[in-house]
XYZ file of C-alpha atoms in Angstrom:
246
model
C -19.280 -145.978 -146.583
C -19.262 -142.107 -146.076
C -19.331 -140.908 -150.186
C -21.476 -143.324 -151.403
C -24.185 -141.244 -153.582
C -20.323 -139.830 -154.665
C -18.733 -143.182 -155.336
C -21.500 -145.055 -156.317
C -24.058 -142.284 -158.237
C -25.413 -145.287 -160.408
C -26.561 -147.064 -157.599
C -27.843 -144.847 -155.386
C -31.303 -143.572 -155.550
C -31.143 -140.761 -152.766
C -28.385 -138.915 -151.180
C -27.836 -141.419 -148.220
C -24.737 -142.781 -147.198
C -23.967 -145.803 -146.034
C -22.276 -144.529 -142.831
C -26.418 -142.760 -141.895
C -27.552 -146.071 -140.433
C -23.868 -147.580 -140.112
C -22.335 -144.950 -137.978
C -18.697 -144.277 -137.629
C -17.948 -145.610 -141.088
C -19.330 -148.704 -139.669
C -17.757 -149.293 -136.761
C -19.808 -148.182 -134.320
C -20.975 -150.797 -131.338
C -25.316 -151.049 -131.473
C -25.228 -149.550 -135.036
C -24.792 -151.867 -137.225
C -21.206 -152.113 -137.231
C -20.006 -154.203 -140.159
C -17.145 -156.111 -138.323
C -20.113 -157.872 -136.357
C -22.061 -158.872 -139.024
C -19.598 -160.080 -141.481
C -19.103 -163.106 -139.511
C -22.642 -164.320 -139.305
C -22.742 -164.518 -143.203
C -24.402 -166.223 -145.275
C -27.515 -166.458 -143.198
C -30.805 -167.031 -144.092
C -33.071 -163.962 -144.013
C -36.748 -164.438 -143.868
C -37.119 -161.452 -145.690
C -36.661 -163.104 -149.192
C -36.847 -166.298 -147.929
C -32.962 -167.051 -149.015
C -29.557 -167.810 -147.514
C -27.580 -164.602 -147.812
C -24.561 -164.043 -148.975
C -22.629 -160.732 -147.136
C -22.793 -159.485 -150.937
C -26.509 -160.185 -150.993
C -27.138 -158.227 -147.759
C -25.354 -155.185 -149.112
C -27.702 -155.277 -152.220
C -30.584 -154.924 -150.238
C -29.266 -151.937 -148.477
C -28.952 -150.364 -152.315
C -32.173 -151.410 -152.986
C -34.129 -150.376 -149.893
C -32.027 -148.079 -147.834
C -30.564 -146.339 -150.740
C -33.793 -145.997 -152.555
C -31.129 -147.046 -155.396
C -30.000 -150.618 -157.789
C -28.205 -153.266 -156.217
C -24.804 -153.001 -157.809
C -24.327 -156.489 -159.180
C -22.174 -159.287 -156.962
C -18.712 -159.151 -157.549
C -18.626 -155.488 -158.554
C -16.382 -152.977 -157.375
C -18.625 -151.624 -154.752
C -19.531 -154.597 -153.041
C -16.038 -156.154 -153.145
C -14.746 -152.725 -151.568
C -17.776 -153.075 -148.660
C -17.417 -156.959 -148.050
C -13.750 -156.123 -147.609
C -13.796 -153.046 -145.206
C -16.200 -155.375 -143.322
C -13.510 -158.630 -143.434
C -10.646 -156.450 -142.636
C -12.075 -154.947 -139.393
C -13.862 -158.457 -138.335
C -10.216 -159.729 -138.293
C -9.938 -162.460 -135.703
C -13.895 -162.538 -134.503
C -15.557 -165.955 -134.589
C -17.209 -167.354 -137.068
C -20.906 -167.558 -136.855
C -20.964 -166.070 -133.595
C -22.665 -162.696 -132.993
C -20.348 -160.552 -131.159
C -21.647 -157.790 -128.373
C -22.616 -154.686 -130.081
C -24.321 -156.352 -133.418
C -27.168 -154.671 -134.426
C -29.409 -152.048 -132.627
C -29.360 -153.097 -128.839
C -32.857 -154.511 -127.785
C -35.422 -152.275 -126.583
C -38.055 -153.275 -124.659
C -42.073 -152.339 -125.482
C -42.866 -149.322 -124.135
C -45.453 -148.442 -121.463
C -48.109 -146.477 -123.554
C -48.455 -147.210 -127.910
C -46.332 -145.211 -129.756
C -48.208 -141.510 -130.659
C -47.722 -139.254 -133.246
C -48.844 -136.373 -131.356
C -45.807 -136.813 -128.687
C -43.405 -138.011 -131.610
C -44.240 -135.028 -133.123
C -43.312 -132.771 -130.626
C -40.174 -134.738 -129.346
C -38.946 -134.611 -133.153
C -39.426 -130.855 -133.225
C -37.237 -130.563 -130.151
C -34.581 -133.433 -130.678
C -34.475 -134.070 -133.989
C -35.275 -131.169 -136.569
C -32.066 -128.487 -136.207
C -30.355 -131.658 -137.971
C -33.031 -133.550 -140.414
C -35.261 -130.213 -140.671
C -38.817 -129.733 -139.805
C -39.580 -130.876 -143.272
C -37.838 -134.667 -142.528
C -35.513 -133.416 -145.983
C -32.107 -133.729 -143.921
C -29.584 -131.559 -144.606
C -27.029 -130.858 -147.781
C -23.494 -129.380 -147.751
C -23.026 -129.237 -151.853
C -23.617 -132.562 -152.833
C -22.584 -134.139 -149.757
C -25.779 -135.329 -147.517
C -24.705 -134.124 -143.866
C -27.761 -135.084 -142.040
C -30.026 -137.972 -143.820
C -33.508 -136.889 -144.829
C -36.057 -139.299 -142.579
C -38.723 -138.919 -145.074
C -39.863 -137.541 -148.215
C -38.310 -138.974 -151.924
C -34.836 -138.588 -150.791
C -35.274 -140.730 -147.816
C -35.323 -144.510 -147.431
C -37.733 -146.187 -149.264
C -40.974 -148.249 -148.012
C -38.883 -151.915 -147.563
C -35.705 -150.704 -145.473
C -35.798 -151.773 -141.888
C -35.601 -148.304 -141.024
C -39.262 -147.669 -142.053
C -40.028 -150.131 -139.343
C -41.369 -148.602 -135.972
C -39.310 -151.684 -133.611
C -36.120 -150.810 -135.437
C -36.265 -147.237 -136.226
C -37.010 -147.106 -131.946
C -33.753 -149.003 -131.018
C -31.935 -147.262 -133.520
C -32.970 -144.115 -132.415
C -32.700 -145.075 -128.202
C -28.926 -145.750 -128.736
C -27.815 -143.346 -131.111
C -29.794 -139.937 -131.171
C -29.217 -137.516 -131.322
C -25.600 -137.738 -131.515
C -23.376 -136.743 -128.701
C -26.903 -137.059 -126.615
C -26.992 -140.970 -126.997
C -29.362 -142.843 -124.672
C -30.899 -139.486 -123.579
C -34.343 -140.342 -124.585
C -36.509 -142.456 -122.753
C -37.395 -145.751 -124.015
C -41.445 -144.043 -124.928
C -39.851 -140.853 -126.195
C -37.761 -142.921 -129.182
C -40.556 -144.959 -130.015
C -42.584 -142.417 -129.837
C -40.437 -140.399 -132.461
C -40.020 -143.689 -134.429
C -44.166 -144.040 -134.537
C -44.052 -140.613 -135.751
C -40.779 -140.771 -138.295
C -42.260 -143.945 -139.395
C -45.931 -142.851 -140.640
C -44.659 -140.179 -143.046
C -44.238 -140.321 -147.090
C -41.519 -142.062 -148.485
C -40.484 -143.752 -151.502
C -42.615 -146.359 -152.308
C -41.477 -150.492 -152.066
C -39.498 -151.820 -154.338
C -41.761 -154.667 -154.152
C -44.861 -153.610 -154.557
C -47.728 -155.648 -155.966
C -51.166 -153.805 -156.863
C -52.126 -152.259 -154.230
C -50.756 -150.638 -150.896
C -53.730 -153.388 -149.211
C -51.970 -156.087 -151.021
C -48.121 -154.784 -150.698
C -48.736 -154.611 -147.047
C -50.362 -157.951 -147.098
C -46.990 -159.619 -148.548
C -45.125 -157.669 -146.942
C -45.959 -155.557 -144.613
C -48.205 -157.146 -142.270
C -47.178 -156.055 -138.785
C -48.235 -154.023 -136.237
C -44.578 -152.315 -136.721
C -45.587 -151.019 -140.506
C -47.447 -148.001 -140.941
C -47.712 -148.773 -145.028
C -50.791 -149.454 -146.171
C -52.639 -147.679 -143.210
C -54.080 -143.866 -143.214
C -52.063 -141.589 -141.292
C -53.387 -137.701 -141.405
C -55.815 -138.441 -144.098
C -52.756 -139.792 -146.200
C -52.993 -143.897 -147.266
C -49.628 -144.610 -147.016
C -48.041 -146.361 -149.894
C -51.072 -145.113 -152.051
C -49.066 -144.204 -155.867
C -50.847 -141.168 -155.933
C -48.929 -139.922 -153.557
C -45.772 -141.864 -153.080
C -42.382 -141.371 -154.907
C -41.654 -143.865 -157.133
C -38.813 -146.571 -155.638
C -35.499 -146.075 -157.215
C -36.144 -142.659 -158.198
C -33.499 -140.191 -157.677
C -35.248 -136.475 -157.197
């Protein structure tokens, strides 16, 4: 969860951790703690159309959050994940989502998100830990601050990448220590803006950035596939390839 570019170099394509977007080595309350998801798997997940396995979900995060390879099912890496997750879900429900799963909803915000003030809010909140540049920040090897964009960042299909998710991510858990401290416009605001940079491209993609964002991409919550600065988004030319480690 904390080492996994370390523990897992052949599946990971960037220098993200689990533990970026699952905080507290997962256990965190509103981000994505393991413990509350393990008991709502398998599921089905419109997002390839398939009943999950908790396995299966974990790939995904490899594949898209990781910028990486899904290690295959049964392997060492996703037995250790699946059970870390089983061992702290320990006498939850089954099939019941507890309080906390998730990013907490957030509600639309008054005004469209806007670059302009994401901009500016990221330069004040955000940067002295992810840098100006979006490149995070490295100790050694070690990854102490996720990079939000740019080829060692999350990749076009992680729900990161996402304004509506990225937001309520953001609203409940940046910065750290300063939780809840932005308003509900200022983090997706910041999202709108974290969310129209360059990243890695999708795993999935299928032509064209038009046509990739017309499979699957085709919300107002996407930036791919749209201009932003001058820049198509998702356009090869200018995207890092998926699975690519820099």
């Amino acid at each position: 969860m904390t080492h996994t570019a370390q523990e897992a170099p052949q599946y990971v394509g960037n220098g993200l951790a689990c533990s970026n977007c699952h905080l507290d080595e997962g256990r965190k309350a509103g981000a994505s703690p393991l413990w509350a998801a393990f008991v709502n798997f398998p599921a089905f997940r419109k997002k390839n159309g398939e009943i999950n396995s908790f396995q299966k979900r974990v790939q995904d995060c490899f594949l898209y959050s990781m910028n990486g390879t899904p290690p295959p099912l049964g392997s060492r890496e996703l037995l250790a994940i699946e059970s870390y997750a089983a061992f702290m879900a320990r006498g939850l429900p089954s099939g019941i989502s507890p309080p906390g799963r998730g990013f907490p909803n957030l509600a639309a915000p008054a005004k469209a998100g806007d670059d302009g003030r994401g901009a500016q809010i990221y330069s004040e909140k955000c940067s002295a830990c992810h840098g100006a540049d979006g490149a995070g920040q490295r100790i050694s090897e070690d990854m102490v601050y996720p990079a939000l964009w740019g080829p060692q960042s999350y990749n076009w299909g992680a729900g990161m990448a996402t304004i509506d998710k990225a937001a309520a991510f953001i609203r409940a858990n940046m910065p750290q220590g300063q939780e809840g401290s932005l308003t509900v416009q200022e983090a997706w605001d910041v999202a709108t803006y974290i969310d129209g940079r360059v990243r890695p491209q999708d795993p999935r993609f299928a032509k064209s950035p038009q046509a990739t964002r017309a499979l699957h991409h085709d919300s107002a919550f996407s930036r791919y596939g749209t201009r932003v600065d001058g820049i198509l988004l998702g356009d090869p030319a200018t995207t890092p390839e998926a699975g690519k480690r820099q």
